[in-house]
Amino acid sequence: MKKNSAVNDKLRNVAIIAHVDHGKTTLVDAMFKQSGMFREGQEVDDRLMDSMDLERERGITIAAKNCSVTCNGVKINIIDTPGHADFGGEVERALSMADSAILLVDASEGPLPQTRFVLKKTFEAGLPVLVIINKIDRKDARPDAVLDMVYDLFIDLGATDEQLDFTYLYAIGRDGIVKRELEEEVDNLKVLFDIIINEMPPPSYDPDAPFQMLVSDLGYSDYLGRLAIGKIFNGSAASNASLVCMDEDGGQNQLKVSKLQSYDGMTLVPVDQADTGDIIVLAGIEHVKIGDTICTRENPLALPRISVDEPTVFMRFAINTSPFAGKEGKNVQSRKIRERLLKETLLNVAIEVEESTDDDSFIVKGRGELQLAILIETMRREDFEVCVGRPKVIYREENGQTLEPIEHLFVDCDENFMGVVTEKLSVRKGKMTNLVNNGKGRVHMEFSIPSRSLIGYRDEFMTDTRGTGILNSYLSGYEPHRGEFPVRYTGSIVCDRQGKAVPYALFNLEPRGRLFISPGTPVYEGMVIGEHNRHADIDVNACKEKKLTNMRASGKDEATICSPVKPMTLEEAIHFIRDDEMVEVTPLSIRIRKVELNAGKRHILAGKLKKKDAEA
């Protein structure tokens, strides 16, 4: 605490951090229910904080969100953060508003790579951490061993002596139970609330400093316009006050606070004045970015900006140029796609957009292919039509050497699948760094592997391990390029004309490979309708009908029955495509297509490439 600092003892700002699916959002639900936010008998949904449709469908937190509960006269602002490294920008944003953190760890799985990732960010922010070992009611729970693993992780990440002396609790988040000892009989969260109020630090501030607020999140209201969300570091805010917003270049934008809101549970309530340390939502400014400082006109003083890790993956977004463009979506123009992508950069600090040399396409950079797939899926639900290319990693050039991002990969699988997993990862330039076989049928392996090797591998891994394997990774740094490897051993079955797929044609194409479409599906020239058994692409006629003659033979005219087809998900399609292919995404369909639709032009391009390779 600074020498001339004071504290606001009526507030606590707590971030909840954990690996994916370790129970953050469920614990927040229990805190809501036990703090008296809901009246008795009120119908309440599960996972209240997962407000986005995609979050509910996938069971993961994508965007960091704020809420508050009140206990014993103290307002506790809770910041629910994502657990996936691809949404790391959200974690960095959320931690800028917090004064302490609660780390949740699964009592069976223990600390996993994303636990390491979010905890590292917390230590960098200098926050004290309360550890909760969650899901102690699981049959395979091992709380004592997991606690030792958490200590090891703290030491490994260079925790200070104060951070190592952390308080730890045991919990069954789903039942709303937190206790100090495993044997205790408890049926509530009283211990957790007591520790947050008595042991977690309240926000500190300089009583002599003027008003300063760091913008950590942005929102939009049809009635109020742009909303700036953040924590008040010094001073207090009042409605109708005249302030300035300082951008990253030191420029000052004048603003008048048209409305001031604060969190009360899940909802925002208007307030006339907000105290130091509180997280507020301020309306009245149009030109604001995450990381800007809002302060007084008399004493404009900027706070340190939020620092965000650089993106590691990029994808090309282009307008839809297929014959079916504009049939299913409303937003198809490059202008609208550009506006939507730039809006995403305002709300998401980890996304960057660059104009491409091609007029109708954009380069979108992010933390991982999952983050970009979520963006595409969100745009799809907003009635956009867009074509996207294969995800590629961002290389660095240092001293004339090409460096690529390297992941530290953790694999947990049945020992029967160890051979196939090791073989495939070694082909993808992975190096095994650790192997643990505890003799119980499962093995734990660690690899150092290029980030590009994992693009598309996760689906393959789940197939190879019959859905029983666990795969996690985090970015460990940059190393010299490890060389090329085959991305796909199979070619594509490409349609050579426009029309509707016919059962007779598809039935006769089934021996050629795996088909992606079913009878009656509209197709066009250059559309990829299947995966060829062999390495080369093949052009086929999916609209070919059976020739009718006046000759009949018994058994010849039985109904043609095609094998059932599993529809491709967006992620599967993105992982499947090669560099000369794209995924056409519309509100109703996901199609794979060639970048160049015309077969003749594709063959000319292929010939030129072969000639170029031969000369090289």
Coordinates of C-alpha atoms in Angstrom, one line a residue:
M1 CA 0.0 0.0 0.0
K2 CA 1.3 3.5 -0.8
K3 CA 2.3 5.8 2.0
N4 CA -0.4 8.4 1.5
S5 CA -3.1 5.9 0.6
A6 CA -6.5 5.2 2.1
V7 CA -8.8 2.3 1.6
N8 CA -12.5 2.0 0.8
D9 CA -13.6 -0.7 3.3
K10 CA -17.1 -1.0 2.0
L11 CA -15.9 -2.6 -1.3
R12 CA -14.0 -5.7 -2.5
N13 CA -13.1 -6.4 -6.2
V14 CA -12.5 -10.1 -6.7
A15 CA -11.6 -11.9 -9.9
I16 CA -12.5 -15.6 -10.2
I17 CA -9.8 -17.5 -12.3
A18 CA -9.5 -21.1 -13.3
H19 CA -9.0 -23.6 -16.1
V20 CA -12.0 -24.4 -18.4
D21 CA -14.8 -26.3 -16.6
H22 CA -13.4 -26.2 -13.1
G23 CA -16.6 -24.5 -11.8
K24 CA -16.1 -20.7 -11.7
T25 CA -19.6 -19.8 -13.1
T26 CA -21.3 -22.4 -10.9
L27 CA -19.7 -21.0 -7.8
V28 CA -20.8 -17.5 -8.7
D29 CA -24.4 -18.9 -9.0
A30 CA -24.1 -20.2 -5.4
M31 CA -22.8 -16.8 -4.2
F32 CA -25.8 -15.1 -5.8
K33 CA -28.3 -17.4 -4.2
Q34 CA -26.7 -17.3 -0.7
S35 CA -26.2 -13.6 -0.5
G36 CA -30.0 -13.1 -0.6
M37 CA -30.1 -11.7 -4.1
F38 CA -33.2 -13.8 -5.0
R39 CA -36.4 -14.1 -3.1
E40 CA -37.3 -17.5 -1.8
G41 CA -38.9 -19.8 -4.4
Q42 CA -37.8 -17.6 -7.3
E43 CA -37.0 -19.5 -10.5
V44 CA -33.3 -19.0 -11.4
D45 CA -31.4 -20.4 -14.3
D46 CA -28.1 -22.2 -13.9
R47 CA -24.8 -20.5 -15.0
L48 CA -26.3 -17.0 -14.7
M49 CA -23.0 -15.4 -15.8
D50 CA -22.9 -17.3 -19.1
S51 CA -25.3 -14.8 -20.8
M52 CA -24.1 -15.4 -24.4
D53 CA -25.9 -18.2 -26.3
L54 CA -22.5 -19.6 -27.4
E55 CA -21.4 -19.8 -23.8
R56 CA -24.4 -21.8 -22.8
E57 CA -24.1 -24.1 -25.8
R58 CA -20.4 -24.8 -25.3
G59 CA -20.3 -24.7 -21.5
I60 CA -17.4 -22.2 -21.4
T61 CA -17.0 -18.6 -20.4
I62 CA -15.9 -16.5 -23.5
A63 CA -16.2 -12.9 -22.3
A64 CA -15.3 -11.6 -18.8
K65 CA -18.3 -10.2 -17.0
N66 CA -19.0 -8.2 -13.9
C67 CA -21.6 -8.6 -11.2
S68 CA -21.9 -7.8 -7.5
V69 CA -23.3 -9.3 -4.2
T70 CA -23.7 -7.5 -0.9
C71 CA -22.8 -9.3 2.4
N72 CA -22.7 -7.7 5.9
G73 CA -22.8 -4.2 4.4
V74 CA -19.8 -4.8 2.1
K75 CA -20.3 -4.7 -1.7
I76 CA -18.3 -7.5 -3.4
N77 CA -17.7 -6.9 -7.1
I78 CA -17.1 -10.3 -8.8
I79 CA -15.4 -10.5 -12.1
D80 CA -15.9 -13.9 -13.9
T81 CA -13.0 -14.6 -16.3
P82 CA -12.6 -17.1 -19.2
G83 CA -10.5 -20.2 -18.5
H84 CA -9.3 -20.7 -22.1
A85 CA -5.9 -19.3 -23.2
D86 CA -7.5 -18.2 -26.5
F87 CA -9.5 -15.6 -24.5
G88 CA -6.5 -14.4 -22.6
G89 CA -7.2 -10.8 -23.6
E90 CA -10.4 -11.0 -21.5
V91 CA -8.4 -12.3 -18.5
E92 CA -5.9 -9.4 -18.7
R93 CA -8.8 -6.9 -19.0
A94 CA -10.6 -8.4 -16.0
L95 CA -7.6 -8.4 -13.7
S96 CA -7.1 -4.7 -14.3
M97 CA -10.3 -4.1 -12.3
A98 CA -9.5 -6.6 -9.4
D99 CA -7.7 -6.1 -6.1
S100 CA -7.5 -9.9 -5.4
A101 CA -8.3 -13.2 -7.0
I102 CA -9.9 -16.6 -6.2
L103 CA -8.2 -19.5 -8.0
L104 CA -10.4 -22.5 -8.5
V105 CA -8.8 -25.9 -9.1
D106 CA -10.5 -29.2 -9.8
A107 CA -9.9 -31.7 -6.9
S108 CA -9.3 -34.5 -9.4
E109 CA -7.7 -32.9 -12.4
G110 CA -5.4 -30.5 -10.5
P111 CA -3.8 -27.5 -12.0
L112 CA -3.9 -27.7 -15.8
P113 CA -2.2 -25.5 -18.5
Q114 CA -4.8 -22.7 -18.4
T115 CA -4.6 -22.7 -14.6
R116 CA -0.9 -21.8 -15.1
F117 CA -1.8 -19.2 -17.7
V118 CA -4.4 -17.3 -15.7
L119 CA -2.3 -17.6 -12.4
K120 CA 0.8 -16.2 -14.2
K121 CA -1.3 -13.2 -15.3
T122 CA -2.5 -12.7 -11.7
F123 CA 1.0 -12.7 -10.3
E124 CA 2.1 -10.2 -13.0
A125 CA -0.8 -8.0 -11.8
G126 CA 0.6 -8.4 -8.2
L127 CA -2.8 -9.7 -6.7
P128 CA -3.1 -11.8 -3.6
V129 CA -4.7 -15.2 -4.3
L130 CA -7.2 -17.3 -2.4
V131 CA -7.1 -21.0 -3.5
I132 CA -10.3 -23.1 -3.6
I133 CA -10.0 -26.9 -4.3
N134 CA -13.4 -27.5 -5.9
K135 CA -15.5 -30.6 -6.7
I136 CA -14.2 -32.6 -3.6
D137 CA -17.3 -34.8 -3.9
R138 CA -16.0 -36.4 -7.1
K139 CA -15.2 -40.1 -6.8
D140 CA -11.7 -39.6 -8.1
A141 CA -11.0 -36.5 -6.0
R142 CA -7.5 -36.2 -4.5
P143 CA -7.6 -32.8 -2.7
D144 CA -4.4 -33.2 -0.7
A145 CA -2.3 -34.2 -3.7
V146 CA -3.9 -31.3 -5.7
L147 CA -3.0 -28.8 -3.0
D148 CA 0.7 -29.9 -3.1
M149 CA 0.5 -29.5 -6.9
V150 CA -0.8 -25.9 -6.4
Y151 CA 2.1 -25.1 -4.1
D152 CA 4.5 -26.5 -6.7
L153 CA 2.8 -24.3 -9.4
F154 CA 3.1 -21.2 -7.2
I155 CA 6.8 -21.9 -6.7
D156 CA 7.3 -22.6 -10.4
L157 CA 5.7 -19.3 -11.3
G158 CA 8.0 -17.4 -8.9
A159 CA 5.4 -16.4 -6.3
T160 CA 6.5 -14.0 -3.5
D161 CA 6.6 -15.2 0.1
E162 CA 3.3 -13.3 0.7
Q163 CA 1.7 -15.0 -2.3
L164 CA 3.0 -18.4 -1.2
D165 CA 1.3 -18.0 2.2
F166 CA -2.1 -18.3 0.6
T167 CA -5.4 -19.3 2.3
Y168 CA -7.0 -22.4 0.9
L169 CA -10.5 -23.8 1.1
Y170 CA -12.4 -26.9 -0.1
A171 CA -15.6 -26.6 -2.0
I172 CA -18.5 -28.4 -3.7
G173 CA -19.5 -25.4 -5.9
R174 CA -22.6 -27.1 -7.3
D175 CA -24.1 -27.5 -3.9
G176 CA -22.9 -24.1 -2.6
I177 CA -20.6 -25.5 0.1
V178 CA -17.2 -24.1 1.0
K179 CA -15.2 -25.3 4.1
R180 CA -11.8 -24.9 5.8
E181 CA -11.3 -28.6 6.5
L182 CA -12.3 -31.7 4.5
E183 CA -14.0 -33.3 7.5
E184 CA -16.1 -30.3 8.4
E185 CA -19.9 -30.5 8.1
V186 CA -21.0 -27.3 6.3
D187 CA -23.9 -26.5 4.0
N188 CA -23.2 -22.9 3.0
L189 CA -20.6 -20.3 1.7
K190 CA -20.2 -18.4 5.0
V191 CA -16.5 -19.2 5.2
L192 CA -15.9 -17.8 1.7
F193 CA -17.8 -14.6 2.4
D194 CA -16.0 -14.1 5.7
I195 CA -12.5 -14.5 4.1
I196 CA -13.3 -12.2 1.2
I197 CA -14.5 -9.5 3.7
N198 CA -11.8 -10.0 6.4
E199 CA -8.7 -11.2 4.5
M200 CA -9.0 -9.9 0.9
P201 CA -7.6 -6.3 0.5
P202 CA -10.1 -3.5 -0.1
P203 CA -9.3 -1.1 -3.0
S204 CA -6.7 1.5 -2.0
Y205 CA -6.4 5.0 -3.3
D206 CA -4.7 8.4 -2.9
P207 CA -7.1 10.7 -1.0
D208 CA -5.4 13.8 -2.5
A209 CA -5.4 12.6 -6.1
P210 CA -8.1 13.8 -8.6
F211 CA -10.6 11.4 -10.3
Q212 CA -9.0 8.7 -12.4
M213 CA -10.8 5.7 -14.1
L214 CA -9.2 3.0 -16.3
V215 CA -11.4 1.8 -19.1
S216 CA -11.3 -2.0 -19.0
D217 CA -14.3 -2.9 -21.0
L218 CA -16.7 -1.3 -23.5
G219 CA -20.4 -1.7 -24.0
Y220 CA -23.1 -0.2 -26.2
S221 CA -26.7 0.9 -25.6
D222 CA -29.2 1.9 -28.2
Y223 CA -30.3 4.7 -25.9
L224 CA -27.1 5.8 -24.3
G225 CA -24.5 5.1 -27.1
R226 CA -21.0 3.9 -26.2
L227 CA -20.5 2.8 -22.6
A228 CA -17.1 2.8 -20.8
I229 CA -16.7 0.2 -18.1
G230 CA -13.9 0.3 -15.5
K231 CA -12.6 0.7 -12.0
I232 CA -12.3 4.1 -10.3
F233 CA -8.6 4.3 -9.1
N234 CA -8.8 7.7 -7.4
G235 CA -11.5 10.2 -6.6
S236 CA -15.2 9.8 -7.1
A237 CA -17.5 10.2 -10.1
A238 CA -20.7 12.1 -10.3
S239 CA -23.4 12.2 -12.9
N240 CA -23.3 15.2 -15.3
A241 CA -19.6 15.8 -14.5
S242 CA -17.4 17.3 -17.2
L243 CA -14.3 15.0 -17.8
V244 CA -11.7 14.1 -20.4
C245 CA -10.7 10.8 -21.9
M246 CA -7.0 10.4 -22.5
D247 CA -6.0 8.0 -25.4
E248 CA -2.8 6.1 -26.0
D249 CA -1.2 9.1 -27.8
G250 CA -2.0 11.5 -24.9
G251 CA -4.8 13.1 -26.8
Q252 CA -7.8 14.5 -24.8
N253 CA -11.4 14.0 -25.8
Q254 CA -13.9 16.1 -23.8
L255 CA -16.9 14.3 -22.4
K256 CA -19.9 14.9 -20.1
V257 CA -21.2 12.0 -18.0
S258 CA -24.8 11.6 -19.3
K259 CA -25.5 8.6 -17.1
L260 CA -23.6 6.8 -14.3
Q261 CA -24.4 3.2 -13.4
S262 CA -23.1 0.6 -11.0
Y263 CA -23.5 -3.2 -10.7
D264 CA -26.2 -4.5 -8.3
G265 CA -26.2 -8.3 -8.8
M266 CA -26.4 -9.0 -12.5
T267 CA -28.1 -5.7 -13.3
L268 CA -26.9 -2.1 -13.7
V269 CA -28.5 0.5 -11.5
P270 CA -28.3 4.3 -12.1
V271 CA -26.3 6.1 -9.3
D272 CA -25.7 9.9 -8.8
Q273 CA -22.2 9.3 -7.4
A274 CA -19.7 6.4 -7.3
D275 CA -17.0 5.9 -4.7
T276 CA -13.3 5.1 -5.2
G277 CA -12.6 1.5 -6.0
D278 CA -16.1 0.8 -7.4
I279 CA -16.6 -0.7 -10.9
I280 CA -18.8 1.7 -12.9
V281 CA -20.4 2.1 -16.3
L282 CA -20.1 5.6 -17.7
A283 CA -22.1 6.9 -20.7
G284 CA -21.4 10.1 -22.6
I285 CA -18.4 9.4 -24.7
E286 CA -18.2 8.1 -28.3
H287 CA -14.5 7.8 -29.0
V288 CA -13.0 5.6 -26.3
K289 CA -10.8 2.5 -26.4
I290 CA -9.9 -0.2 -23.8
G291 CA -6.9 1.1 -21.8
D292 CA -7.9 4.8 -22.0
T293 CA -8.0 6.9 -18.8
I294 CA -11.0 9.1 -17.9
C295 CA -10.0 11.9 -15.6
T296 CA -10.7 15.6 -14.7
R297 CA -10.1 18.4 -17.1
E298 CA -8.1 20.3 -14.5
N299 CA -5.7 17.5 -13.8
P300 CA -5.5 15.2 -16.8
L301 CA -3.2 12.3 -15.7
A302 CA -3.2 8.9 -17.5
L303 CA -3.0 5.6 -15.7
P304 CA -0.7 2.7 -17.1
R305 CA -2.5 1.1 -20.1
I306 CA -3.6 -2.6 -20.0
S307 CA -0.8 -4.7 -21.6
V308 CA -2.0 -7.6 -23.8
D309 CA 0.0 -10.5 -25.2
E310 CA 0.6 -10.4 -29.0
P311 CA -1.7 -12.4 -31.3
T312 CA -0.2 -15.7 -32.6
V313 CA -2.7 -16.8 -35.3
F314 CA -4.3 -15.0 -38.2
M315 CA -7.1 -15.8 -40.7
R316 CA -8.2 -14.2 -43.9
F317 CA -11.8 -12.9 -44.0
A318 CA -13.2 -12.2 -47.5
I319 CA -16.6 -11.4 -49.0
N320 CA -18.7 -14.3 -50.2
T321 CA -18.1 -14.7 -54.0
S322 CA -19.9 -18.0 -54.5
P323 CA -22.9 -18.4 -56.8
F324 CA -25.1 -18.6 -53.7
A325 CA -23.9 -15.3 -52.2
G326 CA -26.6 -13.2 -50.6
K327 CA -29.2 -15.9 -50.6
E328 CA -29.1 -16.7 -46.9
G329 CA -27.5 -13.6 -45.2
K330 CA -28.3 -9.9 -45.1
N331 CA -24.8 -8.5 -44.5
V332 CA -22.7 -9.5 -47.4
Q333 CA -20.9 -6.2 -48.4
S334 CA -17.2 -5.8 -47.6
R335 CA -18.1 -2.4 -45.9
K336 CA -20.4 -4.1 -43.4
I337 CA -17.9 -6.9 -42.7
R338 CA -15.1 -4.3 -42.2
E339 CA -17.4 -2.3 -39.7
R340 CA -18.2 -5.5 -37.8
L341 CA -14.5 -6.5 -37.5
L342 CA -13.5 -3.1 -36.4
K343 CA -16.3 -3.1 -33.8
E344 CA -14.8 -6.4 -32.5
T345 CA -11.4 -4.8 -32.0
L346 CA -13.0 -2.1 -29.9
L347 CA -14.6 -4.7 -27.6
N348 CA -11.8 -7.3 -27.6
V349 CA -8.3 -6.1 -26.9
A350 CA -6.8 -9.4 -28.2
I351 CA -8.2 -9.1 -31.8
E352 CA -6.4 -7.1 -34.4
V353 CA -7.6 -6.3 -38.0
E354 CA -5.5 -5.3 -41.0
E355 CA -6.6 -4.3 -44.4
S356 CA -5.4 -6.9 -47.0
T357 CA -3.8 -6.0 -50.3
D358 CA -6.9 -7.5 -51.8
D359 CA -9.7 -4.9 -51.6
D360 CA -12.4 -7.3 -50.4
S361 CA -10.6 -9.2 -47.7
F362 CA -9.1 -8.6 -44.2
I363 CA -6.5 -10.2 -42.1
V364 CA -7.8 -10.9 -38.6
K365 CA -5.3 -11.7 -35.9
G366 CA -6.0 -13.4 -32.6
R367 CA -4.8 -15.8 -29.8
G368 CA -5.9 -19.0 -31.3
E369 CA -8.3 -20.6 -33.8
L370 CA -11.0 -21.1 -31.2
Q371 CA -11.2 -17.4 -30.5
L372 CA -11.5 -16.7 -34.3
A373 CA -14.0 -19.5 -34.7
I374 CA -16.2 -17.9 -32.0
L375 CA -15.9 -14.6 -33.8
I376 CA -17.0 -16.2 -37.1
E377 CA -19.9 -18.1 -35.4
T378 CA -21.0 -14.8 -33.7
M379 CA -21.0 -13.0 -37.1
R380 CA -22.9 -15.8 -38.7
R381 CA -25.7 -15.5 -36.1
E382 CA -25.8 -11.7 -36.8
D383 CA -26.8 -12.5 -40.5
F384 CA -23.3 -12.1 -42.0
E385 CA -22.0 -14.0 -45.0
V386 CA -18.2 -14.4 -45.1
C387 CA -15.5 -16.6 -46.6
V388 CA -12.6 -17.5 -44.3
G389 CA -9.2 -19.1 -45.0
R390 CA -7.1 -21.6 -43.1
P391 CA -5.7 -20.4 -39.7
K392 CA -2.0 -19.6 -40.0
V393 CA 0.6 -18.8 -37.3
I394 CA 2.3 -15.4 -37.1
Y395 CA 6.1 -15.8 -37.6
R396 CA 8.7 -13.4 -36.2
E397 CA 12.0 -12.4 -37.9
E398 CA 15.0 -11.9 -35.6
N399 CA 18.6 -11.5 -36.8
G400 CA 17.7 -12.9 -40.2
Q401 CA 16.1 -16.0 -38.7
T402 CA 12.5 -17.1 -38.8
L403 CA 11.0 -17.8 -35.4
E404 CA 7.6 -19.5 -34.8
P405 CA 5.4 -19.8 -31.7
I406 CA 6.0 -23.0 -29.7
E407 CA 3.4 -24.6 -27.4
H408 CA 4.0 -26.6 -24.2
L409 CA 1.6 -29.5 -24.8
F410 CA 0.1 -31.8 -22.1
V411 CA -1.4 -35.1 -23.1
D412 CA -3.3 -37.4 -20.8
C413 CA -4.5 -40.6 -22.4
D414 CA -5.0 -44.4 -22.1
E415 CA -1.6 -46.2 -22.5
N416 CA -3.1 -48.2 -25.4
F417 CA -3.2 -44.9 -27.4
M418 CA 0.3 -43.7 -26.5
G419 CA 1.9 -45.1 -29.7
V420 CA -0.5 -43.4 -32.2
V421 CA -0.4 -40.1 -30.3
T422 CA 3.4 -40.0 -30.1
E423 CA 3.7 -41.0 -33.8
K424 CA 1.4 -38.3 -35.0
L425 CA 3.0 -35.6 -32.8
S426 CA 6.5 -36.5 -33.9
V427 CA 5.4 -36.2 -37.6
R428 CA 4.2 -32.7 -36.7
K429 CA 7.6 -31.8 -35.3
G430 CA 6.8 -32.3 -31.7
K431 CA 9.5 -33.3 -29.2
M432 CA 8.6 -35.3 -26.1
T433 CA 9.9 -33.6 -22.9
N434 CA 8.3 -35.8 -20.2
L435 CA 6.5 -39.1 -19.8
V436 CA 4.9 -40.4 -16.6
N437 CA 3.2 -43.8 -16.4
N438 CA 1.8 -44.5 -13.0
G439 CA 0.9 -48.0 -13.8
K440 CA -2.9 -47.4 -13.6
G441 CA -3.6 -47.6 -17.3
R442 CA -3.2 -43.9 -18.2
V443 CA -0.1 -42.0 -19.2
H444 CA 0.9 -38.3 -18.9
M445 CA 3.1 -36.9 -21.7
E446 CA 4.5 -33.5 -22.3
F447 CA 5.7 -32.2 -25.7
S448 CA 7.3 -29.1 -27.1
I449 CA 5.5 -28.5 -30.4
P450 CA 4.9 -25.7 -32.9
S451 CA 1.6 -23.9 -32.6
R452 CA 0.8 -24.6 -36.3
S453 CA 1.0 -28.4 -35.6
L454 CA -2.0 -28.2 -33.3
I455 CA -4.3 -26.5 -35.8
G456 CA -6.6 -29.3 -36.8
Y457 CA -5.0 -31.9 -34.6
R458 CA -7.4 -31.7 -31.6
D459 CA -10.3 -33.3 -33.6
E460 CA -7.9 -36.1 -34.8
F461 CA -6.7 -36.6 -31.2
M462 CA -10.2 -37.2 -29.9
T463 CA -10.8 -39.8 -32.7
D464 CA -7.5 -41.5 -32.0
T465 CA -8.1 -41.8 -28.2
R466 CA -11.8 -42.7 -28.7
G467 CA -12.8 -39.5 -26.9
T468 CA -11.0 -40.4 -23.7
G469 CA -7.9 -38.3 -24.1
I470 CA -7.2 -34.8 -22.6
L471 CA -5.2 -32.3 -24.5
N472 CA -4.1 -28.9 -23.2
S473 CA -1.4 -26.4 -24.1
Y474 CA 0.0 -23.0 -23.4
L475 CA 2.3 -20.7 -25.4
S476 CA 5.9 -21.2 -24.1
G477 CA 7.7 -18.8 -26.4
Y478 CA 9.3 -18.5 -29.9
E479 CA 11.9 -20.8 -31.4
P480 CA 13.6 -21.2 -34.8
H481 CA 11.3 -22.7 -37.5
R482 CA 11.2 -26.5 -37.3
G483 CA 10.5 -27.2 -40.9
E484 CA 7.5 -28.2 -43.0
F485 CA 5.2 -31.3 -42.5
P486 CA 2.2 -32.6 -44.4
V487 CA -1.1 -31.0 -43.2
R488 CA -3.4 -33.4 -44.9
Y489 CA -2.7 -36.7 -46.7
T490 CA -6.0 -36.7 -48.6
G491 CA -7.4 -34.7 -51.5
S492 CA -10.8 -33.1 -52.1
I493 CA -13.8 -34.2 -54.1
V494 CA -14.8 -31.1 -56.0
C495 CA -18.1 -30.5 -57.8
D496 CA -17.8 -29.5 -61.4
R497 CA -21.2 -27.8 -62.0
Q498 CA -24.1 -26.1 -60.4
G499 CA -27.3 -27.9 -59.5
K500 CA -28.7 -30.2 -56.8
A501 CA -26.9 -33.3 -55.6
V502 CA -28.6 -36.5 -56.8
P503 CA -28.8 -39.8 -54.8
Y504 CA -27.6 -41.9 -57.9
A505 CA -24.5 -39.7 -58.3
L506 CA -23.6 -39.6 -54.6
F507 CA -24.1 -43.4 -54.2
N508 CA -21.5 -44.0 -57.0
L509 CA -19.1 -41.4 -55.4
E510 CA -19.1 -43.1 -52.0
P511 CA -16.3 -45.5 -52.8
R512 CA -14.1 -42.5 -53.7
G513 CA -14.0 -41.1 -50.2
R514 CA -16.0 -39.5 -47.4
L515 CA -18.8 -37.2 -48.5
F516 CA -19.9 -34.0 -46.8
I517 CA -23.3 -33.5 -48.5
S518 CA -26.6 -35.5 -48.7
P519 CA -29.0 -35.8 -51.6
G520 CA -30.9 -32.6 -52.5
T521 CA -28.1 -30.3 -51.3
P522 CA -27.5 -27.3 -53.7
V523 CA -24.0 -27.4 -55.1
Y524 CA -21.9 -25.3 -57.5
E525 CA -18.7 -25.5 -59.5
G526 CA -15.6 -25.4 -57.2
M527 CA -17.6 -26.5 -54.0
V528 CA -15.8 -29.3 -52.0
I529 CA -18.3 -32.0 -51.4
G530 CA -16.1 -34.7 -49.9
E531 CA -12.6 -35.9 -48.9
H532 CA -10.9 -38.0 -51.6
N533 CA -9.2 -41.3 -50.6
R534 CA -6.1 -40.3 -52.5
H535 CA -3.8 -37.3 -52.2
A536 CA -4.9 -35.6 -55.4
D537 CA -8.1 -33.6 -55.9
I538 CA -10.8 -35.0 -58.1
D539 CA -13.6 -33.1 -60.1
V540 CA -16.9 -34.9 -60.1
N541 CA -20.5 -34.5 -61.3
A542 CA -22.7 -34.7 -58.2
C543 CA -25.9 -33.9 -60.3
K544 CA -25.6 -36.9 -62.6
E545 CA -28.9 -38.8 -63.0
K546 CA -29.4 -42.4 -64.0
K547 CA -30.1 -42.7 -67.7
L548 CA -33.6 -44.1 -68.3
T549 CA -34.1 -46.7 -71.0
N550 CA -37.0 -49.0 -72.0
M551 CA -34.9 -52.0 -70.8
R552 CA -35.8 -53.4 -67.4
A553 CA -34.3 -56.1 -65.3
S554 CA -35.4 -57.5 -61.9
G555 CA -33.6 -55.9 -58.9
K556 CA -32.1 -53.1 -61.0
D557 CA -34.6 -50.4 -60.0
E558 CA -34.4 -50.7 -56.3
A559 CA -34.2 -47.4 -54.4
T560 CA -30.7 -46.0 -54.1
I561 CA -29.8 -45.6 -50.5
C562 CA -26.9 -43.3 -49.6
S563 CA -24.9 -43.6 -46.4
P564 CA -25.8 -41.0 -43.7
V565 CA -23.6 -37.9 -43.6
K566 CA -22.5 -36.1 -40.4
P567 CA -22.8 -32.4 -40.9
M568 CA -19.4 -30.6 -40.6
T569 CA -19.1 -28.1 -37.8
L570 CA -17.4 -24.7 -38.3
E571 CA -14.3 -25.7 -36.4
E572 CA -14.0 -29.0 -38.3
A573 CA -14.3 -27.2 -41.7
I574 CA -11.7 -24.6 -40.7
H575 CA -9.3 -27.4 -39.7
F576 CA -10.0 -29.5 -42.8
I577 CA -9.2 -26.9 -45.5
R578 CA -5.9 -26.5 -47.3
D579 CA -4.4 -23.2 -48.4
D580 CA -6.2 -23.2 -51.8
E581 CA -9.6 -23.7 -50.0
M582 CA -11.9 -21.5 -48.0
V583 CA -15.0 -22.0 -45.8
E584 CA -18.1 -20.2 -46.9
V585 CA -20.1 -19.3 -43.7
T586 CA -23.7 -18.1 -43.9
P587 CA -26.5 -18.0 -41.3
L588 CA -27.9 -21.4 -42.6
S589 CA -24.9 -23.2 -44.2
I590 CA -21.2 -24.1 -43.8
R591 CA -19.7 -25.0 -47.2
I592 CA -16.1 -25.7 -48.2
R593 CA -15.0 -24.3 -51.5
K594 CA -11.9 -23.7 -53.6
V595 CA -10.5 -20.2 -53.7
E596 CA -10.6 -20.4 -57.5
L597 CA -14.0 -21.9 -58.4
N598 CA -13.3 -22.5 -62.2
A599 CA -11.8 -25.9 -62.8
G600 CA -9.9 -24.9 -65.9
K601 CA -8.2 -22.0 -64.1
R602 CA -7.3 -24.2 -61.1
H603 CA -5.5 -26.7 -63.4
I604 CA -3.5 -23.9 -65.1
L605 CA -2.5 -22.5 -61.6
A606 CA -1.5 -26.0 -60.5
G607 CA 0.6 -26.4 -63.6
K608 CA 2.4 -23.1 -63.0
L609 CA 3.1 -24.1 -59.4
K610 CA 4.6 -27.5 -60.5
K611 CA 6.8 -25.7 -63.0
K612 CA 7.9 -23.2 -60.4
D613 CA 8.8 -26.0 -57.9
A614 CA 10.7 -27.9 -60.6
E615 CA 12.8 -24.8 -61.5
A616 CA 13.5 -24.2 -57.8

